[in-house]
């Protein structure tokens, strides 16, 4: 069965600290996609990254970086020098291609990040 | 590009009434749209997948007669919560699949409160 686990329910940090959000997934497929989304208090999901299963290169985008390790089925997300505006709920998600031709997203439980000044 | 809108953004209704939520892909055609439900402090749970011109596919535990989905065109899907009750109060989010890589683009969500 497909599953996404975000073991950290809530994380609280002080501004400028680095923080890593963990994501572990389970899938039987060899082809899949992994995602991270940010959900601020407004509720709208903000897309952060999509990574396919064949690309294990780490990615950096500004203060954000992602570490994809197939050997441990993990796709962790690090925010460097956190800011108050980073306060939100972050979701990791897994997508597998279905025979119907569309991709179903399975979300983790989410990690609530609070960054304090 | 790749904008998905939802209407209304917020709705309050009395118990027993029906509520319709619209999801539109504004600048692309979406053969497939998805409806999610999110209860407070919980994750997004997929309710159903709708394909243009055919019946929606519902996830286990989701009542198809209560949550009516219509995907009449390539840019519009509607979710109707029939005979809504307080336990249906939730944040409903749609997404539309499109683009070169069949990505999912999310709408801003609709907050439903049933009194």
Coordinates of N, CA and C in Angstrom, one line a residue:
Chain A
X1 N 0.8 -1.2 0.0 CA 0.0 0.0 0.0 C 0.9 1.2 0.0
X2 N 0.3 2.3 -0.6 CA 1.1 3.5 -0.6 C 0.8 4.3 0.6
X3 N 1.9 4.9 1.2 CA 1.8 5.6 2.4 C 2.8 6.7 2.5
X4 N 2.5 7.8 3.1 CA 3.4 8.8 3.4 C 3.4 9.2 4.9
X5 N 4.5 9.1 5.5 CA 4.6 9.4 7.0 C 5.4 10.6 7.3
X6 N 4.8 11.5 8.0 CA 5.5 12.7 8.5 C 5.4 12.6 10.0
X7 N 6.4 12.1 10.6 CA 6.4 11.8 12.0 C 6.3 13.0 12.9
X8 N 6.8 14.1 12.4 CA 6.8 15.4 13.2 C 5.5 16.1 13.1
X9 N 4.7 16.1 14.1 CA 3.4 16.8 14.1 C 3.6 18.3 14.1
X10 N 4.4 18.7 15.0 CA 4.7 20.2 15.2 C 6.1 20.4 15.5
X11 N 6.7 21.5 14.9 CA 8.0 21.9 15.2 C 8.0 23.4 15.5
X12 N 8.7 23.8 16.5 CA 8.8 25.2 16.9 C 10.3 25.6 16.9
X13 N 10.6 26.7 16.2 CA 12.0 27.1 16.1 C 12.0 28.6 16.3
X14 N 13.2 29.1 16.5 CA 13.4 30.6 16.6 C 13.9 31.0 15.3
X15 N 13.5 32.2 14.9 CA 14.0 32.7 13.6 C 15.5 32.6 13.4
X16 N 15.9 32.3 12.2 CA 17.3 32.1 11.7 C 17.8 30.7 12.0
X17 N 17.0 29.9 12.7 CA 17.5 28.5 12.9 C 17.2 27.7 11.6
X18 N 18.0 26.7 11.4 CA 17.7 25.7 10.3 C 16.7 24.7 10.9
X19 N 15.9 24.2 10.0 CA 14.9 23.2 10.4 C 14.7 22.2 9.3
X20 N 14.6 20.9 9.7 CA 14.4 19.8 8.7 C 13.1 19.1 9.0
X21 N 12.3 19.0 7.9 CA 11.0 18.3 8.0 C 11.2 16.9 7.4
X22 N 10.8 15.9 8.1 CA 11.1 14.5 7.6 C 9.9 14.0 6.8
X23 N 10.1 13.2 5.9 CA 9.1 12.5 5.1 C 9.6 11.1 4.7
X24 N 8.8 10.1 5.0 CA 9.2 8.8 4.7 C 8.0 8.2 3.9
X25 N 8.2 7.5 2.8 CA 7.1 7.0 2.0 C 7.2 5.5 1.8
X26 N 6.1 4.9 1.4 CA 6.1 3.5 1.0 C 5.4 3.4 -0.3
X27 N 5.9 2.6 -1.2 CA 5.3 2.4 -2.5 C 5.9 1.1 -3.1
X28 N 5.1 0.4 -3.9 CA 5.6 -0.7 -4.6 C 6.1 -0.4 -6.0
X29 N 5.7 0.8 -6.5 CA 6.0 1.2 -7.8 C 7.4 1.6 -8.0
X30 N 7.9 1.5 -9.1 CA 9.3 1.9 -9.4 C 9.3 3.4 -10.0
X31 N 8.1 3.7 -10.5 CA 7.9 5.1 -11.1 C 6.9 5.8 -10.2
X32 N 7.4 6.9 -9.6 CA 6.5 7.7 -8.8 C 7.0 9.1 -8.7
X33 N 6.2 10.0 -8.1 CA 6.7 11.3 -7.9 C 6.5 11.7 -6.4
X34 N 7.3 12.5 -5.9 CA 7.2 13.0 -4.5 C 7.1 14.6 -4.6
X35 N 6.3 15.1 -3.6 CA 6.0 16.5 -3.6 C 6.2 17.0 -2.2
X36 N 6.4 18.3 -2.2 CA 6.2 19.1 -0.9 C 5.3 20.3 -1.2
X37 N 4.3 20.5 -0.3 CA 3.4 21.6 -0.4 C 3.5 22.4 0.9
X38 N 3.2 23.7 0.8 CA 3.1 24.6 2.0 C 1.7 25.0 2.1
X39 N 1.1 25.0 3.3 CA -0.2 25.5 3.5 C -0.2 26.5 4.5
X40 N -0.2 27.8 4.2 CA -0.2 28.9 5.1 C -1.6 29.0 5.8
X41 N -1.8 29.8 6.8 CA -3.1 29.9 7.4 C -4.3 30.2 6.5
X42 N -4.0 30.8 5.3 CA -5.1 31.1 4.4 C -5.7 29.8 3.8
X43 N -5.0 28.7 3.9 CA -5.5 27.4 3.4 C -5.1 27.0 2.0
X44 N -4.6 28.0 1.2 CA -4.3 27.6 -0.2 C -3.0 26.9 -0.2
X45 N -3.0 25.8 -0.9 CA -1.8 25.0 -1.0 C -0.8 25.6 -2.0
X46 N 0.5 25.7 -1.5 CA 1.5 26.3 -2.4 C 2.5 25.2 -2.8
X47 N 2.6 25.0 -4.0 CA 3.5 23.9 -4.5 C 5.0 24.4 -4.3
X48 N 5.8 23.4 -3.8 CA 7.2 23.7 -3.5 C 8.1 23.0 -4.5
X49 N 7.9 21.7 -4.6 CA 8.8 20.9 -5.4 C 8.1 19.6 -5.8
X50 N 8.5 19.1 -7.0 CA 8.1 17.7 -7.5 C 9.4 17.0 -7.9
X51 N 9.5 15.8 -7.5 CA 10.7 15.1 -7.8 C 10.3 13.7 -8.3
X52 N 10.9 13.2 -9.4 CA 10.5 11.9 -9.8 C 11.5 10.8 -9.3
X53 N 11.0 9.6 -9.3 CA 11.8 8.5 -8.6 C 13.1 8.2 -9.2
X54 N 13.3 8.7 -10.4 CA 14.6 8.4 -11.0 C 15.7 9.5 -10.8
X55 N 15.3 10.5 -10.2 CA 16.2 11.6 -10.0 C 16.5 11.8 -8.5
X56 N 17.6 11.3 -8.1 CA 18.0 11.3 -6.7 C 18.9 12.5 -6.3
X57 N 19.1 13.4 -7.3 CA 19.9 14.6 -7.0 C 19.2 15.5 -6.0
X58 N 20.0 16.0 -5.0 CA 19.4 16.9 -4.1 C 19.2 18.2 -4.8
X59 N 18.2 19.0 -4.3 CA 17.8 20.2 -4.9 C 17.9 21.4 -3.9
X60 N 18.3 22.5 -4.4 CA 18.4 23.7 -3.5 C 17.7 24.8 -4.3
X61 N 16.8 25.5 -3.6 CA 16.1 26.7 -4.1 C 16.1 27.7 -3.1
X62 N 17.0 28.6 -3.1 CA 17.1 29.7 -2.1 C 17.4 29.1 -0.8
X63 N 16.5 29.4 0.2 CA 16.7 28.8 1.5 C 16.2 27.4 1.7
X64 N 15.6 26.9 0.7 CA 15.0 25.6 0.7 C 15.9 24.5 0.1
X65 N 16.0 23.4 0.7 CA 16.7 22.3 0.0 C 16.0 21.0 0.3
X66 N 16.2 20.0 -0.6 CA 15.5 18.7 -0.4 C 16.5 17.6 -0.6
X67 N 16.4 16.6 0.2 CA 17.3 15.4 0.2 C 16.4 14.2 -0.1
X68 N 16.6 13.6 -1.2 CA 15.9 12.4 -1.6 C 16.8 11.2 -1.5
X69 N 16.4 10.2 -0.7 CA 17.2 9.0 -0.6 C 16.3 7.8 -0.8
X70 N 16.5 7.2 -1.9 CA 15.6 6.0 -2.2 C 16.0 4.9 -1.3
X71 N 17.2 4.8 -0.9 CA 17.6 3.6 0.0 C 16.9 3.6 1.3
X72 N 16.5 4.8 1.8 CA 15.7 4.9 3.0 C 14.3 5.4 2.8
X73 N 13.9 5.5 1.5 CA 12.5 5.9 1.2 C 12.2 7.3 1.9
X74 N 13.1 8.2 1.8 CA 12.9 9.5 2.5 C 13.1 10.6 1.5
X75 N 12.3 11.7 1.8 CA 12.4 12.9 1.0 C 12.3 14.1 1.9
X76 N 13.4 14.4 2.6 CA 13.4 15.4 3.6 C 13.6 16.8 3.1
X77 N 13.0 17.8 3.8 CA 13.0 19.2 3.4 C 13.6 20.0 4.5
X78 N 14.6 20.8 4.1 CA 15.3 21.7 5.0 C 15.1 23.1 4.7
X79 N 14.8 23.9 5.7 CA 14.7 25.4 5.5 C 15.9 25.9 6.3
X80 N 16.7 26.7 5.6 CA 17.9 27.3 6.2 C 17.5 28.7 6.6
X81 N 18.0 29.1 7.8 CA 17.8 30.5 8.3 C 16.3 30.8 8.2
X82 N 15.5 30.0 9.0 CA 14.0 30.2 8.9 C 13.6 31.6 9.2
X83 N 12.4 31.9 8.7 CA 11.8 33.2 8.9 C 10.4 33.0 9.4
X84 N 9.9 34.1 10.0 CA 8.5 34.0 10.5 C 7.5 33.6 9.4
X85 N 7.8 34.1 8.2 CA 6.9 33.8 7.0 C 6.9 32.4 6.6
X86 N 7.8 31.6 7.2 CA 7.8 30.2 6.9 C 6.8 29.4 7.7
X87 N 6.3 30.1 8.7 CA 5.3 29.4 9.6 C 4.1 28.9 8.7
X88 N 3.8 27.7 8.8 CA 2.8 27.1 7.9 C 2.7 25.6 8.3
X89 N 1.8 24.9 7.6 CA 1.8 23.4 7.6 C 2.4 23.0 6.3
X90 N 3.3 22.0 6.4 CA 4.0 21.5 5.2 C 3.6 20.0 5.0
X91 N 3.2 19.8 3.8 CA 2.7 18.4 3.5 C 3.7 17.8 2.5
X92 N 4.0 16.5 2.7 CA 4.7 15.7 1.8 C 3.7 14.8 1.1
X93 N 3.9 14.6 -0.2 CA 2.9 13.8 -0.9 C 3.6 12.9 -1.9
X94 N 2.9 11.8 -2.2 CA 3.4 10.8 -3.2 C 2.3 10.6 -4.3
X95 N 2.8 10.5 -5.5 CA 1.9 10.2 -6.6 C 2.4 9.1 -7.4
X96 N 1.4 8.2 -7.7 CA 1.8 7.1 -8.6 C 0.9 7.1 -9.8
X97 N 1.5 6.7 -10.9 CA 0.7 6.7 -12.2 C -0.3 5.6 -12.1
X98 N -1.6 5.9 -12.5 CA -2.6 4.9 -12.5 C -2.9 4.5 -13.9
X99 N -3.5 3.3 -14.1 CA -3.8 2.8 -15.4 C -4.8 3.7 -16.1
X100 N -5.6 4.4 -15.3 CA -6.5 5.4 -15.9 C -5.9 6.6 -16.5
X101 N -4.6 6.7 -16.3 CA -3.8 7.8 -16.9 C -3.7 9.0 -16.0
X102 N -4.2 9.0 -14.9 CA -4.0 10.1 -14.0 C -3.3 9.7 -12.8
X103 N -2.8 10.7 -12.1 CA -1.9 10.5 -10.9 C -2.7 10.9 -9.6
X104 N -2.8 9.9 -8.8 CA -3.5 10.2 -7.5 C -2.4 10.6 -6.4
X105 N -2.8 11.6 -5.7 CA -1.8 12.1 -4.7 C -2.2 11.6 -3.3
X106 N -1.2 11.1 -2.6 CA -1.4 10.6 -1.3 C -0.6 11.5 -0.4
X107 N -1.3 12.2 0.6 CA -0.6 13.2 1.4 C -0.2 12.6 2.8
X108 N 0.9 13.1 3.3 CA 1.2 12.8 4.7 C 0.3 13.6 5.6
X109 N 0.5 13.4 6.9 CA -0.4 14.1 7.9 C 0.0 15.5 8.0
X110 N 1.1 15.9 7.6 CA 1.5 17.3 7.7 C 2.4 17.6 8.9
X111 N 3.2 18.6 8.8 CA 4.0 19.1 9.9 C 3.8 20.6 10.1
X112 N 3.3 20.9 11.2 CA 3.1 22.4 11.5 C 4.3 23.0 12.0
X113 N 4.8 24.0 11.3 CA 6.1 24.7 11.6 C 5.7 26.1 12.1
X114 N 6.2 26.3 13.3 CA 6.0 27.7 13.9 C 7.4 28.3 14.1
X115 N 7.6 29.4 13.4 CA 8.9 30.1 13.5 C 8.6 31.4 14.3
X116 N 9.3 31.5 15.5 CA 9.1 32.6 16.4 C 10.2 33.7 16.2
X117 N 9.8 34.9 16.3 CA 10.8 36.0 16.2 C 11.8 36.0 17.3
Chain B
X1 N 0.4 31.1 -15.6 CA -0.5 30.1 -16.1 C -0.9 29.1 -15.1
X2 N -1.7 28.1 -15.5 CA -2.1 27.0 -14.6 C -2.8 27.5 -13.3
X3 N -3.9 28.2 -13.5 CA -4.6 28.7 -12.4 C -6.0 28.0 -12.2
X4 N -6.3 27.6 -11.0 CA -7.5 26.9 -10.7 C -8.3 27.8 -9.7
X5 N -9.5 28.0 -10.0 CA -10.3 28.8 -9.1 C -11.4 27.9 -8.5
X6 N -11.9 28.4 -7.3 CA -13.0 27.7 -6.7 C -14.0 28.8 -6.3
X7 N -15.3 28.4 -6.4 CA -16.3 29.3 -6.0 C -17.5 28.6 -5.3
X8 N -18.0 29.0 -4.2 CA -17.5 30.1 -3.4 C -16.3 29.8 -2.6
X9 N -15.7 30.8 -2.0 CA -14.5 30.6 -1.1 C -15.0 30.2 0.3
X10 N -16.1 30.7 0.6 CA -16.7 30.4 2.0 C -18.2 30.3 1.9
X11 N -18.8 29.3 2.5 CA -20.2 29.2 2.5 C -20.7 28.7 3.9
X12 N -21.8 29.4 4.3 CA -22.4 28.9 5.6 C -23.9 28.6 5.2
X13 N -24.3 27.4 5.6 CA -25.7 27.0 5.2 C -26.3 26.3 6.4
X14 N -27.6 26.2 6.3 CA -28.4 25.5 7.3 C -28.4 24.0 7.1
X15 N -28.5 23.2 8.1 CA -28.5 21.8 8.0 C -29.7 21.4 7.1
X16 N -29.4 20.4 6.2 CA -30.5 19.9 5.3 C -30.5 20.5 3.9
X17 N -29.7 21.6 3.8 CA -29.7 22.3 2.5 C -28.6 21.7 1.6
X18 N -28.6 21.9 0.3 CA -27.5 21.4 -0.5 C -26.6 22.6 -1.0
X19 N -25.4 22.3 -1.1 CA -24.4 23.4 -1.4 C -23.6 22.9 -2.7
X20 N -23.5 23.8 -3.6 CA -22.7 23.5 -4.8 C -21.4 24.3 -4.8
X21 N -20.3 23.6 -5.1 CA -19.0 24.2 -5.1 C -18.4 24.0 -6.5
X22 N -17.9 25.1 -7.1 CA -17.4 25.0 -8.5 C -15.9 25.0 -8.5
X23 N -15.3 24.3 -9.4 CA -13.9 24.3 -9.6 C -13.6 24.5 -11.1
X24 N -12.8 25.5 -11.4 CA -12.6 25.8 -12.8 C -11.1 25.9 -13.0
X25 N -10.6 25.3 -14.1 CA -9.3 25.6 -14.6 C -9.4 26.7 -15.6
X26 N -8.7 27.8 -15.3 CA -8.9 29.1 -16.0 C -8.1 29.2 -17.3
X27 N -6.9 28.6 -17.4 CA -6.1 28.8 -18.5 C -5.6 27.5 -19.1
X28 N -6.2 26.4 -18.8 CA -5.9 25.1 -19.4 C -7.0 24.2 -19.3
X29 N -7.0 23.1 -20.1 CA -8.1 22.1 -20.1 C -7.6 21.0 -19.2
X30 N -8.6 20.5 -18.4 CA -8.3 19.5 -17.4 C -9.2 18.3 -17.6
X31 N -8.7 17.2 -18.1 CA -9.5 16.0 -18.3 C -9.9 15.4 -17.0
X32 N -9.0 15.6 -16.0 CA -9.2 15.0 -14.7 C -9.1 16.1 -13.6
X33 N -10.1 16.0 -12.7 CA -10.1 16.9 -11.6 C -10.3 16.1 -10.3
X34 N -9.7 16.5 -9.2 CA -9.8 15.8 -8.0 C -10.5 16.7 -6.9
X35 N -11.2 16.0 -6.0 CA -11.8 16.7 -4.9 C -11.3 16.1 -3.6
X36 N -10.8 17.0 -2.7 CA -10.2 16.7 -1.4 C -11.1 17.3 -0.3
X37 N -11.0 16.7 0.8 CA -11.6 17.3 2.0 C -10.6 17.3 3.1
X38 N -10.6 18.4 3.8 CA -9.6 18.6 4.9 C -10.3 19.1 6.1
X39 N -10.3 18.3 7.2 CA -10.9 18.7 8.5 C -9.8 19.4 9.2
X40 N -10.2 20.3 10.2 CA -9.3 21.1 10.9 C -8.1 20.3 11.5
X41 N -6.9 20.8 11.2 CA -5.6 20.2 11.7 C -5.4 18.8 11.2
X42 N -6.0 18.5 10.1 CA -5.8 17.2 9.5 C -5.3 17.3 8.1
X43 N -4.9 16.2 7.5 CA -4.4 16.2 6.2 C -5.5 16.3 5.1
X44 N -5.1 16.4 3.9 CA -6.0 16.3 2.8 C -6.4 14.9 2.5
X45 N -7.7 14.6 2.4 CA -8.1 13.2 2.0 C -8.8 13.3 0.7
X46 N -8.4 12.5 -0.3 CA -9.0 12.5 -1.6 C -10.4 11.9 -1.4
X47 N -11.4 12.6 -2.0 CA -12.8 12.1 -1.9 C -13.1 11.4 -3.2
X48 N -12.8 12.0 -4.3 CA -13.2 11.5 -5.6 C -12.3 12.0 -6.7
X49 N -12.3 11.3 -7.8 CA -11.6 11.7 -9.0 C -12.7 11.8 -10.1
X50 N -12.7 13.0 -10.8 CA -13.7 13.1 -11.8 C -13.0 13.3 -13.2
X51 N -13.6 12.6 -14.2 CA -13.1 12.7 -15.5 C -14.2 13.3 -16.4
X52 N -13.8 14.2 -17.2 CA -14.7 14.9 -18.1 C -15.6 13.9 -18.9
X53 N -16.9 14.1 -18.8 CA -17.8 13.3 -19.6 C -18.1 11.9 -19.0
X54 N -17.5 11.5 -17.9 CA -17.8 10.2 -17.3 C -18.1 10.3 -15.8
X55 N -18.5 9.2 -15.2 CA -18.9 9.2 -13.8 C -17.6 9.4 -12.9
X56 N -17.8 10.0 -11.8 CA -16.6 10.1 -10.9 C -16.3 8.8 -10.2
X57 N -15.1 8.7 -9.8 CA -14.6 7.5 -9.1 C -14.4 8.0 -7.6
X58 N -15.2 7.4 -6.7 CA -15.1 7.8 -5.3 C -14.2 6.9 -4.5
X59 N -13.6 7.5 -3.5 CA -12.7 6.7 -2.6 C -13.6 6.0 -1.6
X60 N -13.0 5.0 -1.1 CA -13.7 4.1 -0.1 C -14.2 5.0 1.0
X61 N -15.5 4.8 1.4 CA -16.0 5.5 2.5 C -16.7 6.8 2.2
X62 N -16.6 7.3 0.9 CA -17.2 8.5 0.5 C -18.5 8.2 -0.2
X63 N -19.6 8.8 0.3 CA -20.9 8.5 -0.2 C -21.2 9.2 -1.5
X64 N -21.3 8.5 -2.6 CA -21.5 9.1 -3.9 C -22.8 9.8 -4.0
X65 N -23.9 9.4 -3.3 CA -25.2 10.0 -3.3 C -25.2 11.3 -2.5
X66 N -24.3 11.4 -1.6 CA -24.2 12.6 -0.8 C -23.3 13.7 -1.4
X67 N -22.3 13.3 -2.0 CA -21.3 14.2 -2.7 C -21.4 13.9 -4.2
X68 N -22.2 14.7 -4.8 CA -22.4 14.6 -6.3 C -21.4 15.4 -7.0
X69 N -20.7 14.7 -7.9 CA -19.7 15.4 -8.7 C -20.1 15.3 -10.2
X70 N -20.0 16.5 -10.8 CA -20.2 16.6 -12.2 C -19.1 17.3 -12.9
X71 N -18.6 16.7 -14.0 CA -17.4 17.2 -14.7 C -17.9 17.4 -16.1
X72 N -18.7 18.4 -16.4 CA -19.4 18.6 -17.6 C -18.5 19.1 -18.8
X73 N -17.4 19.8 -18.4 CA -16.6 20.3 -19.5 C -15.1 20.2 -19.0
X74 N -14.2 20.5 -19.9 CA -12.8 20.3 -19.6 C -12.3 21.4 -18.7
X75 N -13.1 22.4 -18.3 CA -12.6 23.4 -17.4 C -13.5 23.6 -16.2
X76 N -14.5 22.7 -16.0 CA -15.4 22.9 -14.9 C -15.8 21.6 -14.3
X77 N -15.6 21.5 -13.0 CA -16.1 20.3 -12.2 C -16.9 20.9 -11.0
X78 N -18.0 20.3 -10.7 CA -18.8 20.8 -9.5 C -19.0 19.7 -8.5
X79 N -18.9 20.1 -7.2 CA -19.2 19.2 -6.1 C -20.4 19.7 -5.4
X80 N -21.4 18.9 -5.3 CA -22.7 19.3 -4.6 C -22.8 18.4 -3.3
X81 N -22.8 19.1 -2.2 CA -23.0 18.4 -0.9 C -24.5 18.4 -0.7
X82 N -25.1 17.3 -0.8 CA -26.6 17.2 -0.7 C -27.0 17.0 0.8
X83 N -28.1 17.7 1.2 CA -28.6 17.5 2.6 C -27.4 17.6 3.6
X84 N -26.8 18.8 3.5 CA -25.6 18.9 4.4 C -25.9 18.9 5.8
X85 N -25.0 18.3 6.6 CA -25.1 18.3 8.1 C -23.9 18.9 8.7
X86 N -23.9 19.2 10.0 CA -22.8 19.8 10.6 C -21.5 19.0 10.4
X87 N -21.6 17.7 10.4 CA -20.4 16.9 10.2 C -19.7 17.0 8.9
X88 N -20.5 17.7 7.9 CA -19.9 17.9 6.6 C -19.1 19.2 6.5
X89 N -19.1 19.9 7.6 CA -18.3 21.2 7.7 C -16.9 20.8 7.6
X90 N -16.3 21.5 6.6 CA -14.9 21.1 6.3 C -14.3 22.1 5.3
X91 N -13.1 21.9 4.9 CA -12.4 22.7 3.9 C -12.3 21.8 2.6
X92 N -13.0 22.2 1.6 CA -13.0 21.4 0.4 C -12.0 22.0 -0.7
X93 N -11.1 21.2 -1.2 CA -10.1 21.7 -2.1 C -10.2 20.8 -3.4
X94 N -10.2 21.5 -4.5 CA -10.1 20.8 -5.8 C -8.8 21.0 -6.4
X95 N -8.4 20.1 -7.3 CA -7.2 20.2 -8.1 C -7.6 19.8 -9.5
X96 N -6.8 20.3 -10.5 CA -7.0 20.0 -11.9 C -5.7 19.5 -12.4
X97 N -5.8 18.4 -13.2 CA -4.5 17.9 -13.8 C -4.4 18.4 -15.2
X98 N -3.2 18.9 -15.5 CA -2.9 19.4 -16.8 C -1.5 19.7 -17.0
X99 N -1.2 20.4 -18.1 CA 0.2 20.8 -18.3 C 0.9 19.6 -19.0
X100 N 2.1 19.9 -19.4 CA 3.0 19.0 -20.1 C 3.3 17.7 -19.3
X101 N 3.4 17.9 -18.0 CA 3.8 16.8 -17.1 C 2.6 16.2 -16.3
X102 N 1.4 16.5 -16.7 CA 0.2 16.1 -16.0 C 0.3 16.4 -14.5
X103 N 0.7 17.7 -14.2 CA 0.8 18.1 -12.8 C -0.6 18.4 -12.3
X104 N -0.7 18.4 -11.0 CA -2.0 18.8 -10.3 C -1.8 20.3 -9.8
X105 N -2.8 21.1 -10.2 CA -2.8 22.5 -9.8 C -4.0 22.6 -8.9
X106 N -3.8 23.2 -7.7 CA -4.8 23.2 -6.7 C -5.6 24.6 -6.7
X107 N -6.9 24.4 -6.4 CA -7.7 25.6 -6.1 C -7.4 26.2 -4.7
X108 N -8.0 27.3 -4.4 CA -7.8 28.0 -3.1 C -8.6 27.4 -2.0
X109 N -9.5 26.5 -2.3 CA -10.3 25.9 -1.3 C -11.6 26.6 -1.0
X110 N -12.6 25.8 -0.5 CA -13.9 26.4 -0.1 C -14.2 25.9 1.3
X111 N -14.4 26.9 2.2 CA -14.7 26.5 3.6 C -16.2 26.4 3.8
X112 N -16.7 25.2 4.1 CA -18.1 25.0 4.3 C -18.4 24.9 5.8
X113 N -19.4 25.7 6.2 CA -19.8 25.6 7.6 C -21.3 25.3 7.6
X114 N -21.7 24.2 8.2 CA -23.1 23.8 8.2 C -23.6 24.0 9.6
X115 N -24.7 24.8 9.7 CA -25.2 25.1 11.1 C -26.3 24.2 11.5

